[in-house]
XYZ file of C-alpha atoms in Angstrom:
683
model
C 172.446 -52.101 -90.127
C 172.766 -55.660 -88.830
C 170.380 -54.810 -85.995
C 167.871 -53.419 -88.470
C 168.152 -56.590 -90.572
C 167.599 -58.757 -87.510
C 164.469 -56.844 -86.545
C 163.001 -56.929 -90.038
C 164.138 -60.426 -91.018
C 163.917 -62.596 -87.921
C 162.116 -60.745 -85.185
C 158.387 -61.296 -85.050
C 155.814 -61.941 -82.365
C 156.251 -65.695 -82.797
C 159.836 -65.369 -81.513
C 158.503 -64.969 -77.986
C 154.798 -65.804 -78.295
C 154.279 -69.001 -80.330
C 150.588 -69.136 -79.426
C 149.840 -65.994 -81.405
C 150.526 -67.489 -84.860
C 146.884 -67.127 -85.913
C 146.683 -63.462 -84.881
C 147.558 -60.202 -86.632
C 151.363 -60.225 -86.644
C 151.838 -56.540 -87.407
C 149.460 -55.467 -84.654
C 151.195 -57.747 -82.170
C 154.632 -56.490 -83.181
C 153.505 -52.894 -82.788
C 151.966 -53.684 -79.407
C 155.156 -55.455 -78.265
C 157.139 -52.272 -78.890
C 154.663 -49.822 -77.377
C 155.429 -48.903 -73.764
C 152.649 -46.706 -72.477
C 154.091 -46.520 -68.952
C 157.639 -45.819 -70.066
C 160.848 -47.841 -70.104
C 163.211 -47.927 -67.089
C 165.367 -45.325 -68.829
C 162.682 -42.787 -67.910
C 163.640 -43.249 -64.237
C 166.439 -41.057 -62.924
C 167.282 -43.613 -60.237
C 167.612 -46.397 -62.824
C 169.778 -44.228 -65.105
C 172.079 -43.341 -62.207
C 172.492 -47.002 -61.273
C 173.078 -48.026 -64.902
C 175.746 -45.332 -65.309
C 177.515 -46.479 -62.145
C 177.607 -50.095 -63.312
C 178.721 -49.071 -66.806
C 181.585 -47.036 -65.369
C 182.793 -49.973 -63.279
C 182.508 -52.289 -66.272
C 184.512 -49.996 -68.587
C 187.299 -49.836 -66.009
C 187.565 -53.635 -66.030
C 187.501 -54.123 -69.793
C 190.888 -55.005 -71.349
C 192.638 -52.283 -73.345
C 193.338 -54.711 -76.197
C 190.418 -56.446 -77.937
C 190.200 -60.166 -77.164
C 188.600 -63.075 -78.949
C 184.835 -62.851 -78.606
C 183.241 -65.380 -76.231
C 179.990 -67.022 -77.277
C 178.537 -67.003 -73.782
C 175.302 -68.795 -74.586
C 177.007 -71.792 -76.205
C 180.502 -71.888 -74.710
C 179.968 -70.839 -71.089
C 176.949 -72.824 -69.922
C 178.099 -73.065 -66.297
C 178.462 -69.293 -66.001
C 175.321 -68.328 -67.897
C 173.050 -70.825 -66.139
C 174.278 -69.828 -62.678
C 173.853 -66.179 -63.669
C 170.259 -66.937 -64.626
C 169.775 -68.896 -61.390
C 171.034 -65.890 -59.414
C 168.620 -63.596 -61.244
C 165.670 -65.962 -60.716
C 166.335 -66.367 -57.001
C 166.857 -62.624 -56.593
C 163.663 -61.929 -58.537
C 161.576 -64.265 -56.356
C 163.123 -62.915 -53.175
C 162.739 -59.247 -54.022
C 159.189 -59.772 -55.295
C 158.283 -61.166 -51.869
C 159.466 -57.974 -50.168
C 157.526 -54.766 -49.616
C 158.140 -51.446 -51.332
C 160.895 -48.900 -50.658
C 159.140 -45.588 -50.008
C 161.914 -43.325 -51.301
C 161.689 -45.071 -54.674
C 158.038 -44.224 -55.219
C 158.408 -41.481 -57.836
C 154.865 -40.343 -58.711
C 155.971 -39.390 -62.248
C 157.152 -42.925 -63.081
C 154.090 -45.090 -63.762
C 155.566 -48.513 -64.676
C 155.085 -51.290 -62.099
C 156.871 -54.645 -61.893
C 154.414 -56.740 -59.904
C 151.355 -56.937 -57.690
C 150.898 -57.985 -54.082
C 150.057 -61.707 -53.897
C 147.425 -61.185 -51.221
C 145.678 -57.927 -52.156
C 146.475 -58.068 -55.908
C 147.241 -54.341 -55.705
C 150.159 -52.858 -57.658
C 153.292 -53.043 -55.509
C 156.890 -52.411 -56.622
C 157.751 -49.842 -59.267
C 159.699 -51.295 -62.211
C 162.828 -49.214 -61.615
C 162.966 -50.192 -57.930
C 162.401 -53.861 -58.778
C 165.111 -54.030 -61.464
C 167.739 -52.349 -59.304
C 166.768 -54.409 -56.262
C 166.929 -57.693 -58.219
C 170.283 -56.729 -59.764
C 171.729 -55.900 -56.344
C 170.589 -59.181 -54.774
C 171.613 -61.217 -57.853
C 175.146 -59.852 -57.470
C 175.225 -60.900 -53.806
C 173.774 -64.348 -54.588
C 176.317 -64.976 -57.351
C 179.103 -64.051 -54.933
C 177.756 -66.296 -52.146
C 177.134 -69.282 -54.469
C 180.839 -70.055 -54.243
C 180.479 -70.614 -50.480
C 177.312 -72.706 -50.685
C 178.768 -76.223 -50.786
C 180.992 -75.624 -47.775
C 178.132 -74.176 -45.713
C 175.611 -77.042 -46.131
C 175.032 -80.132 -43.978
C 177.213 -83.121 -44.865
C 176.904 -86.799 -43.988
C 179.038 -87.753 -41.021
C 182.450 -89.063 -42.088
C 181.808 -92.361 -40.300
C 178.290 -92.896 -41.724
C 179.351 -95.979 -43.714
C 182.835 -96.397 -42.266
C 182.520 -99.928 -40.956
C 181.319 -102.964 -42.842
C 177.727 -103.902 -42.077
C 178.189 -107.408 -43.425
C 178.512 -110.244 -40.924
C 180.331 -113.483 -41.687
C 177.146 -115.335 -42.633
C 176.215 -112.729 -45.274
C 179.674 -111.904 -46.601
C 179.225 -114.103 -49.677
C 176.021 -112.268 -50.637
C 176.783 -108.689 -49.594
C 180.573 -108.497 -49.245
C 180.848 -106.956 -52.723
C 179.357 -103.718 -51.306
C 182.484 -102.980 -49.318
C 184.719 -103.890 -52.261
C 182.806 -101.307 -54.312
C 183.121 -98.748 -51.497
C 186.868 -99.311 -51.300
C 187.310 -98.750 -55.035
C 185.185 -95.592 -54.905
C 187.350 -94.263 -52.087
C 190.484 -94.632 -54.233
C 188.792 -92.603 -56.991
C 187.640 -89.764 -54.748
C 190.461 -87.279 -55.470
C 190.616 -87.835 -59.219
C 186.885 -87.187 -59.606
C 187.543 -83.522 -58.755
C 189.274 -83.058 -62.100
C 187.895 -85.989 -64.117
C 184.283 -86.148 -62.942
C 182.626 -89.481 -62.210
C 180.217 -91.655 -64.193
C 179.459 -95.036 -62.632
C 177.081 -97.952 -63.222
C 175.954 -100.410 -60.560
C 174.637 -103.541 -62.310
C 174.393 -105.898 -59.328
C 171.581 -108.454 -59.435
C 168.277 -108.212 -57.616
C 168.552 -109.036 -53.933
C 172.256 -108.195 -53.707
C 171.726 -104.869 -51.935
C 172.247 -102.304 -54.715
C 170.475 -99.601 -52.710
C 172.888 -99.714 -49.777
C 175.855 -100.223 -52.116
C 174.950 -97.022 -53.980
C 175.028 -95.054 -50.733
C 178.390 -96.542 -49.776
C 179.840 -95.698 -53.196
C 178.666 -92.078 -53.141
C 179.796 -91.697 -49.537
C 183.271 -93.018 -50.365
C 183.573 -90.725 -53.399
C 183.017 -87.707 -51.176
C 185.327 -88.520 -48.263
C 188.470 -86.984 -49.792
C 186.673 -84.048 -51.444
C 184.777 -82.738 -48.441
C 181.345 -83.034 -50.049
C 179.411 -86.070 -48.838
C 175.975 -85.261 -50.210
C 173.890 -87.039 -52.837
C 170.394 -87.272 -54.289
C 168.685 -90.564 -55.122
C 166.321 -90.040 -58.073
C 164.012 -93.005 -58.553
C 162.791 -94.066 -61.973
C 159.219 -94.263 -60.696
C 156.191 -92.331 -61.832
C 155.194 -91.798 -58.210
C 156.881 -92.215 -54.838
C 154.995 -92.899 -51.632
C 156.261 -91.783 -48.265
C 156.273 -95.400 -47.144
C 158.623 -96.392 -49.983
C 160.808 -93.392 -49.186
C 161.076 -94.398 -45.553
C 161.962 -97.932 -46.591
C 164.850 -96.367 -48.526
C 165.857 -94.505 -45.378
C 165.986 -97.801 -43.487
C 167.920 -99.549 -46.271
C 170.488 -96.741 -46.351
C 170.777 -96.955 -42.558
C 170.261 -93.196 -42.236
C 168.133 -91.108 -39.872
C 165.395 -88.610 -40.689
C 167.955 -85.884 -39.920
C 170.272 -87.182 -42.647
C 167.813 -88.110 -45.384
C 164.892 -86.110 -46.778
C 162.038 -87.623 -48.797
C 160.165 -85.547 -51.388
C 156.738 -86.966 -52.248
C 153.819 -85.822 -54.352
C 151.704 -84.021 -51.784
C 150.118 -83.787 -48.367
C 147.425 -86.345 -49.259
C 150.146 -88.975 -49.701
C 151.533 -88.192 -46.247
C 148.116 -88.287 -44.597
C 147.351 -91.677 -46.157
C 150.685 -93.016 -44.936
C 150.056 -91.636 -41.450
C 146.637 -93.326 -41.403
C 148.289 -96.668 -42.166
C 150.872 -96.049 -39.457
C 148.135 -95.295 -36.935
C 146.491 -98.618 -37.740
C 149.793 -100.451 -37.422
C 150.804 -98.910 -34.091
C 149.600 -96.805 -31.193
C 151.895 -93.918 -32.077
C 150.668 -90.996 -34.139
C 153.096 -88.832 -36.052
C 152.068 -85.202 -35.983
C 151.182 -83.786 -39.398
C 153.156 -80.755 -40.528
C 150.802 -77.909 -39.619
C 152.339 -75.410 -42.003
C 151.736 -77.727 -44.946
C 148.242 -78.502 -43.712
C 147.219 -74.841 -43.760
C 148.278 -74.418 -47.359
C 150.099 -71.207 -46.420
C 153.016 -72.065 -48.695
C 150.890 -72.072 -51.824
C 151.692 -68.380 -52.307
C 155.302 -69.263 -53.118
C 156.282 -70.252 -56.640
C 159.561 -72.015 -55.850
C 158.002 -75.409 -55.148
C 154.711 -77.046 -56.090
C 152.194 -76.495 -53.316
C 151.384 -80.234 -53.326
C 154.977 -81.290 -52.607
C 155.676 -82.666 -49.128
C 159.265 -82.920 -47.840
C 159.795 -85.362 -44.967
C 162.899 -84.086 -43.147
C 163.486 -83.572 -39.434
C 167.016 -82.164 -39.556
C 167.892 -78.752 -38.183
C 167.526 -75.927 -40.714
C 170.998 -74.442 -40.293
C 172.126 -71.171 -41.833
C 174.132 -71.336 -45.069
C 175.479 -68.826 -47.569
C 172.126 -68.409 -49.374
C 169.869 -68.550 -46.315
C 168.809 -64.926 -46.692
C 167.190 -65.739 -50.018
C 166.022 -69.335 -49.569
C 164.545 -69.149 -46.069
C 161.344 -67.604 -47.430
C 160.352 -71.167 -48.405
C 160.785 -73.990 -45.856
C 160.423 -76.754 -48.479
C 163.247 -75.240 -50.525
C 165.406 -75.106 -47.395
C 164.743 -78.781 -46.593
C 165.458 -79.905 -50.172
C 168.705 -77.964 -50.167
C 170.018 -78.681 -46.664
C 169.442 -82.452 -46.370
C 172.681 -84.410 -46.950
C 170.691 -87.123 -48.789
C 167.480 -86.612 -50.764
C 165.201 -89.356 -52.117
C 162.631 -88.356 -54.743
C 161.416 -89.307 -58.196
C 163.391 -88.114 -61.202
C 160.496 -85.748 -61.948
C 161.406 -83.576 -58.940
C 164.898 -82.904 -60.361
C 163.955 -82.653 -64.031
C 162.714 -79.005 -63.822
C 166.357 -77.969 -63.351
C 166.762 -78.457 -67.101
C 163.481 -76.854 -68.172
C 163.189 -73.102 -68.637
C 159.467 -72.615 -69.226
C 158.787 -71.871 -65.550
C 161.895 -70.226 -64.185
C 160.942 -70.427 -60.531
C 160.623 -74.215 -60.711
C 164.291 -74.444 -61.752
C 165.670 -72.963 -58.557
C 165.327 -75.866 -56.087
C 166.521 -78.709 -58.385
C 169.369 -76.586 -59.786
C 170.643 -75.775 -56.306
C 170.335 -79.464 -55.409
C 172.358 -80.606 -58.456
C 174.920 -77.895 -57.756
C 175.463 -79.083 -54.184
C 175.140 -82.879 -54.293
C 175.997 -85.905 -56.374
C 173.325 -87.899 -58.208
C 172.184 -91.533 -58.099
C 169.735 -92.481 -60.861
C 167.896 -95.585 -59.638
C 166.322 -97.619 -62.484
C 166.629 -94.838 -65.092
C 165.643 -97.316 -67.830
C 162.134 -97.485 -66.376
C 161.213 -94.708 -68.787
C 160.382 -95.085 -72.472
C 162.311 -93.904 -75.504
C 160.286 -90.690 -75.581
C 161.807 -89.774 -72.199
C 165.414 -90.305 -73.330
C 166.074 -86.639 -74.280
C 164.909 -85.447 -70.853
C 167.007 -88.102 -69.095
C 170.108 -87.141 -71.087
C 169.409 -83.487 -70.344
C 169.335 -84.183 -66.596
C 172.630 -86.110 -66.702
C 174.176 -83.364 -68.869
C 173.194 -80.715 -66.322
C 174.500 -82.825 -63.452
C 177.875 -82.912 -65.199
C 177.707 -79.209 -66.056
C 177.065 -78.339 -62.390
C 179.898 -80.563 -61.114
C 177.981 -83.578 -59.787
C 179.202 -87.158 -59.854
C 176.623 -89.541 -61.364
C 175.885 -93.204 -60.592
C 173.360 -95.254 -62.557
C 171.821 -98.145 -60.624
C 170.141 -100.838 -62.691
C 170.759 -104.382 -63.860
C 168.718 -103.834 -67.037
C 170.478 -100.911 -68.704
C 170.558 -101.180 -72.524
C 174.075 -100.512 -73.899
C 172.840 -97.722 -76.159
C 171.228 -95.906 -73.225
C 174.380 -96.273 -71.115
C 176.466 -94.808 -73.947
C 174.029 -91.934 -74.545
C 174.022 -90.978 -70.860
C 177.835 -91.145 -70.719
C 178.117 -88.801 -73.702
C 175.613 -86.422 -72.083
C 177.629 -86.394 -68.850
C 180.946 -85.944 -70.653
C 179.582 -82.951 -72.592
C 178.245 -81.409 -69.386
C 181.523 -81.925 -67.495
C 183.381 -80.193 -70.320
C 181.478 -76.989 -69.512
C 182.068 -77.394 -65.776
C 185.858 -77.663 -66.065
C 186.053 -74.595 -68.325
C 185.291 -72.523 -65.239
C 186.291 -74.802 -62.350
C 189.303 -76.738 -63.670
C 192.809 -75.872 -64.816
C 193.174 -78.469 -67.565
C 191.199 -81.503 -68.684
C 192.179 -84.186 -71.163
C 188.599 -85.142 -72.095
C 188.565 -88.349 -70.039
C 185.929 -89.156 -67.431
C 186.628 -91.302 -64.377
C 184.251 -94.242 -64.888
C 183.502 -97.261 -62.711
C 181.384 -100.393 -63.023
C 180.126 -102.438 -60.075
C 178.306 -105.729 -59.557
C 178.388 -108.612 -57.085
C 181.331 -110.197 -58.949
C 183.681 -107.347 -59.833
C 184.426 -103.645 -59.431
C 186.315 -101.987 -62.280
C 187.436 -98.412 -62.948
C 188.972 -96.732 -65.960
C 189.398 -93.184 -67.254
C 187.434 -93.150 -70.503
C 187.139 -90.768 -73.446
C 185.907 -92.340 -76.687
C 186.146 -95.965 -75.589
C 183.185 -96.058 -73.203
C 181.071 -98.365 -75.341
C 183.858 -100.965 -75.594
C 184.813 -100.856 -71.905
C 181.162 -101.131 -70.899
C 180.625 -104.108 -73.245
C 183.678 -105.862 -71.805
C 182.368 -105.485 -68.240
C 178.919 -106.741 -69.250
C 180.370 -109.757 -71.072
C 182.397 -110.706 -67.994
C 179.263 -110.309 -65.904
C 177.360 -112.658 -68.218
C 180.113 -115.260 -67.884
C 179.907 -115.048 -64.095
C 176.125 -115.415 -64.164
C 176.320 -118.419 -66.488
C 178.910 -120.045 -64.250
C 176.414 -120.234 -61.398
C 175.108 -123.764 -61.118
C 171.969 -122.906 -59.176
C 169.354 -120.412 -60.264
C 166.491 -119.057 -58.193
C 164.396 -118.121 -61.226
C 163.579 -120.792 -63.772
C 161.380 -119.945 -66.717
C 159.162 -121.636 -69.260
C 156.921 -120.479 -72.108
C 153.164 -121.007 -72.044
C 151.537 -121.128 -75.468
C 148.243 -119.348 -75.962
C 146.603 -118.910 -79.350
C 143.524 -117.209 -80.694
C 140.325 -119.118 -80.090
C 137.275 -118.276 -82.175
C 134.983 -120.224 -79.819
C 135.370 -117.604 -77.034
C 136.557 -114.050 -76.609
C 140.278 -113.476 -76.131
C 139.974 -112.368 -72.517
C 138.143 -115.592 -71.637
C 140.630 -117.695 -73.588
C 143.612 -116.056 -71.895
C 141.928 -116.334 -68.485
C 141.539 -120.093 -68.820
C 145.199 -120.541 -69.779
C 146.355 -118.401 -66.838
C 143.956 -120.070 -64.402
C 145.145 -123.595 -65.206
C 148.776 -122.523 -64.758
C 148.006 -120.851 -61.426
C 147.032 -124.287 -60.122
C 150.197 -125.918 -61.517
C 152.473 -123.232 -60.062
C 150.848 -123.513 -56.642
C 151.356 -127.265 -56.583
C 155.040 -126.825 -57.474
C 155.889 -123.941 -55.109
C 153.559 -124.153 -52.128
C 154.462 -123.934 -48.449
C 152.745 -126.232 -45.983
C 151.996 -126.109 -42.285
C 149.704 -128.381 -40.255
C 147.837 -129.698 -43.276
C 147.410 -126.310 -44.955
C 149.263 -125.065 -48.048
C 149.756 -121.541 -49.342
C 151.540 -119.789 -52.190
C 151.567 -116.179 -53.372
C 151.855 -115.467 -57.077
C 151.890 -112.509 -59.442
C 150.083 -112.229 -62.786
C 151.611 -109.285 -64.615
C 149.598 -107.761 -67.486
C 150.989 -105.015 -69.699
C 147.915 -102.743 -69.777
C 145.115 -101.930 -67.359
C 142.067 -102.471 -69.593
C 143.111 -106.020 -70.631
C 144.068 -106.648 -66.977
C 140.539 -105.808 -65.855
C 138.935 -107.815 -68.675
C 141.038 -110.928 -68.004
C 140.628 -110.564 -64.224
C 136.830 -110.615 -64.538
C 137.018 -113.852 -66.509
C 139.486 -115.433 -64.049
C 137.335 -114.533 -61.045
C 134.380 -116.273 -62.706
C 136.252 -119.592 -62.922
C 135.874 -122.228 -60.197
C 138.817 -123.321 -58.091
C 139.708 -127.050 -57.878
C 138.244 -129.106 -55.011
C 139.564 -128.303 -51.525
C 141.226 -125.145 -52.900
C 140.498 -121.448 -52.306
C 141.965 -118.738 -54.549
C 142.189 -115.217 -53.134
C 142.576 -112.439 -55.719
C 143.911 -108.886 -55.497
C 143.688 -106.524 -58.487
C 146.479 -103.939 -58.390
C 147.002 -101.086 -60.870
C 147.742 -97.352 -60.943
C 144.272 -96.153 -61.933
C 142.733 -96.712 -58.503
C 141.920 -93.649 -56.372
C 144.886 -92.782 -54.186
C 143.267 -94.012 -50.961
C 142.417 -97.417 -52.479
C 145.858 -97.856 -53.981
C 147.514 -96.844 -50.705
C 145.487 -99.482 -48.832
C 146.399 -102.201 -51.358
C 150.096 -101.301 -51.302
C 150.182 -101.271 -47.511
C 148.707 -104.792 -47.461
C 151.143 -106.051 -50.112
C 154.160 -104.399 -48.474
C 153.579 -106.313 -45.235
C 152.380 -109.562 -46.780
C 155.257 -109.825 -49.272
C 158.049 -109.094 -46.842
C 159.431 -112.643 -46.777
C 162.786 -112.028 -45.100
C 161.583 -114.275 -42.264
C 160.026 -117.106 -44.346
C 157.813 -118.632 -41.648
C 156.384 -115.242 -40.632
C 153.940 -115.455 -43.536
C 151.794 -117.869 -41.525
C 151.339 -115.258 -38.803
C 150.216 -112.498 -41.164
C 146.692 -111.296 -40.402
C 145.447 -111.720 -43.993
C 146.780 -115.263 -44.254
C 145.375 -116.327 -40.890
C 141.995 -114.799 -41.686
C 141.808 -116.579 -45.054
C 142.768 -119.954 -43.571
C 140.613 -119.721 -40.451
C 137.488 -118.650 -42.354
C 137.688 -121.520 -44.837
C 137.521 -125.299 -44.735
C 139.770 -125.684 -47.806
C 143.270 -127.012 -47.238
C 144.943 -125.234 -50.175
C 145.057 -121.438 -50.403
C 146.425 -119.567 -53.414
C 146.937 -115.809 -53.158
C 147.101 -114.151 -56.576
C 147.987 -110.515 -57.342
C 146.829 -109.500 -60.829
C 148.818 -106.367 -61.580
C 149.789 -103.850 -64.232
C 153.452 -102.738 -64.660
C 153.055 -100.836 -61.379
C 154.331 -104.053 -59.746
C 157.628 -104.007 -61.664
C 159.836 -101.366 -60.068
C 160.186 -99.868 -56.620
C 158.260 -102.549 -54.716
C 160.303 -104.722 -52.367
C 157.951 -107.697 -52.808
C 158.750 -111.407 -52.710
C 156.413 -113.767 -54.631
C 156.614 -117.555 -54.911
C 155.911 -117.549 -58.648
C 154.814 -115.310 -61.532
C 153.050 -115.419 -64.894
C 154.130 -112.623 -67.234
C 152.452 -111.127 -70.273
C 155.498 -109.941 -72.245
C 156.065 -106.362 -73.336
C 159.863 -106.034 -73.244
C 162.908 -107.990 -72.080
C 163.423 -105.349 -69.410
C 159.971 -105.860 -67.874
C 160.519 -109.638 -67.758
C 163.772 -109.137 -65.850
C 162.160 -106.677 -63.456
C 159.290 -109.039 -62.616
C 161.758 -111.889 -62.191
C 163.359 -109.719 -59.532
C 160.144 -109.933 -57.477
C 160.222 -113.769 -57.351
C 162.101 -115.216 -54.353
C 163.454 -111.726 -53.755
C 164.111 -112.241 -50.045
C 164.705 -115.987 -49.812
C 167.627 -118.158 -50.860
C 165.640 -121.015 -52.324
C 166.405 -123.070 -55.427
C 163.231 -124.298 -57.196
C 163.130 -127.688 -58.871
C 160.515 -126.611 -61.427
C 159.938 -123.349 -63.346
C 158.613 -120.581 -61.122
C 158.187 -117.976 -63.894
C 155.914 -118.609 -66.873
C 155.964 -116.349 -69.932
C 153.008 -116.099 -72.298
C 154.174 -116.648 -75.865
C 152.377 -113.502 -77.047
C 150.654 -110.528 -75.510
C 146.969 -109.602 -75.410
C 147.259 -107.075 -78.260
C 148.695 -109.747 -80.536
C 145.838 -112.121 -79.702
C 143.208 -109.487 -80.396
C 145.016 -108.136 -83.477
C 142.285 -105.616 -84.231
C 144.851 -103.168 -85.496
C 148.128 -103.518 -87.403
C 151.361 -103.645 -85.356
C 153.173 -102.382 -83.339
C 151.792 -104.521 -80.504
C 154.698 -104.348 -78.053
C 154.513 -100.658 -77.155
C 153.129 -98.603 -74.261
C 154.752 -100.453 -72.561
C 157.406 -101.895 -74.838
C 159.939 -100.633 -77.366
C 158.303 -101.594 -80.654
C 157.243 -98.724 -82.901
C 155.895 -98.227 -86.408
C 159.384 -97.357 -87.579
C 160.995 -100.320 -85.779
C 158.663 -103.315 -85.875
C 159.519 -106.752 -84.544
C 160.140 -109.475 -87.111
C 157.797 -111.737 -85.135
C 155.338 -111.156 -82.313
C 155.863 -114.638 -80.904
C 157.986 -114.606 -77.769
């Protein structure tokens, strides 16, 4: 009777087909339960297999009734890996041909069609039994997967890479690595949730690798994924990560958006050198587009050997999947791992789920996303915990509430992992905090918020105790002006301060001066409007201003060219090398002016993921976080203490000046909303 009530009370077409709400419900319900080709029970082969499995199951059931397990809510690790096994088996078996002895002419139901010919292929009974058989084998071999995959060499980060001259700046990395090593064994039972809050320019990227490496030494799994909080990742940026982590292309894989990105990068490399890297011919032919595991546009840069592992039989049908799984270290955007937690397209779950199951996770700048992305971010961290990964957050601008939310998500996920993989767990997570001043660890249950606040407060004290600061700020006041439009008004204020900042922070050589500055605008349309007005203004006598407009709405080829120029120009690790840069020499040699100002007018695309070093910056505010991120691009590579402010903040943003609409003004980007409006829109 309860089944009848469920069918009549809760079961309608909308349960599985939400898009049909405007259609005839009764007709849809009738159609859903009409099987013109027959159910699998009509197949003798299927019935025989079902009876065999039922007999084995009955023999294993306990004689005495036990407490009922709510599998869907209480056994997430088991149910999700069961679904993963079914999905992988389904994709594998669908790629196979037909079994002739299964082709019963009296059974008319088919499971799929051939991807090439579009002709009907496997019968439904054959497909279901074949998938079940392979799913059983996959589930059994999942337990061997971690041990059969490539690991980082045990001595990858064994010795300190810090020489005596840099020990004061980078020595903290090895202190953090040492602490992580002591925690390695306890993370097997307690999990691991860490936060690296070191300041810009202190080498967080390499420190993260050392921490994750040290955590894995005693556990036998030295594998991790670096998920960047960027909207897009270029192959060039990925390879810069490879260099920073001091790893080879056989140890670290890079997953980027598509072949076009790789070809653009290769074009830049050809221009920069005489060597030409061969383009992956299999990707170039588009032959992999028939597979549904991975987006056809994804390119995986990995040169390591594709060695056999426990799931090779099922994963080798897709080379990209194999590369993503086998590489000891993977660098990608968060978006490439997020499908693990999303069930709308089952095939897209397979690669990121296997990656989370077999490697630890570094979230680099996770706070780059807005509040609307918080549920997805928490979901990813929850799944990482549920699948047994250790998680490290890497950012100096992590809001306390976000840190606490992600900890709770991880703790809840780990609780499901230890139900199956642990003997007993007291609810505490092994946590650690790192920065250039201290490394601290503590097993935490409900006290995370307090322990985190204590570490942050100590960090603030250390920062305040520094007597010399590389970034000094000031506020520039700009108000509405009825005599001109707001873009023109703002342009004049910015233009006059460009001249002042150049005079205060210029470099000189043989009678010539240069400086490179960043104007950061919050939105692209105002950026373009203000840029047009700035370009129309005259430079002072004996001064040339060279402008570059940089935002994410350019065509990919244009943006790639701009970023390649900026990446080389703004690498200031050898300060005097700037004078030998082709763009600088060309500008100076083709002009009689003595003073040259190079200005990048950019959207928030300049904030995160670019290893750029500017002399000064002017910032249109949108959030405290964005201000801190831009500050991290000023004197990023050079130890130089300015005498005058090198960062200027506008006292209000463009939206506030225009004020065509009611607030919120500090959103998209920014954290203001209609429900939570700022008390004042003055900085």
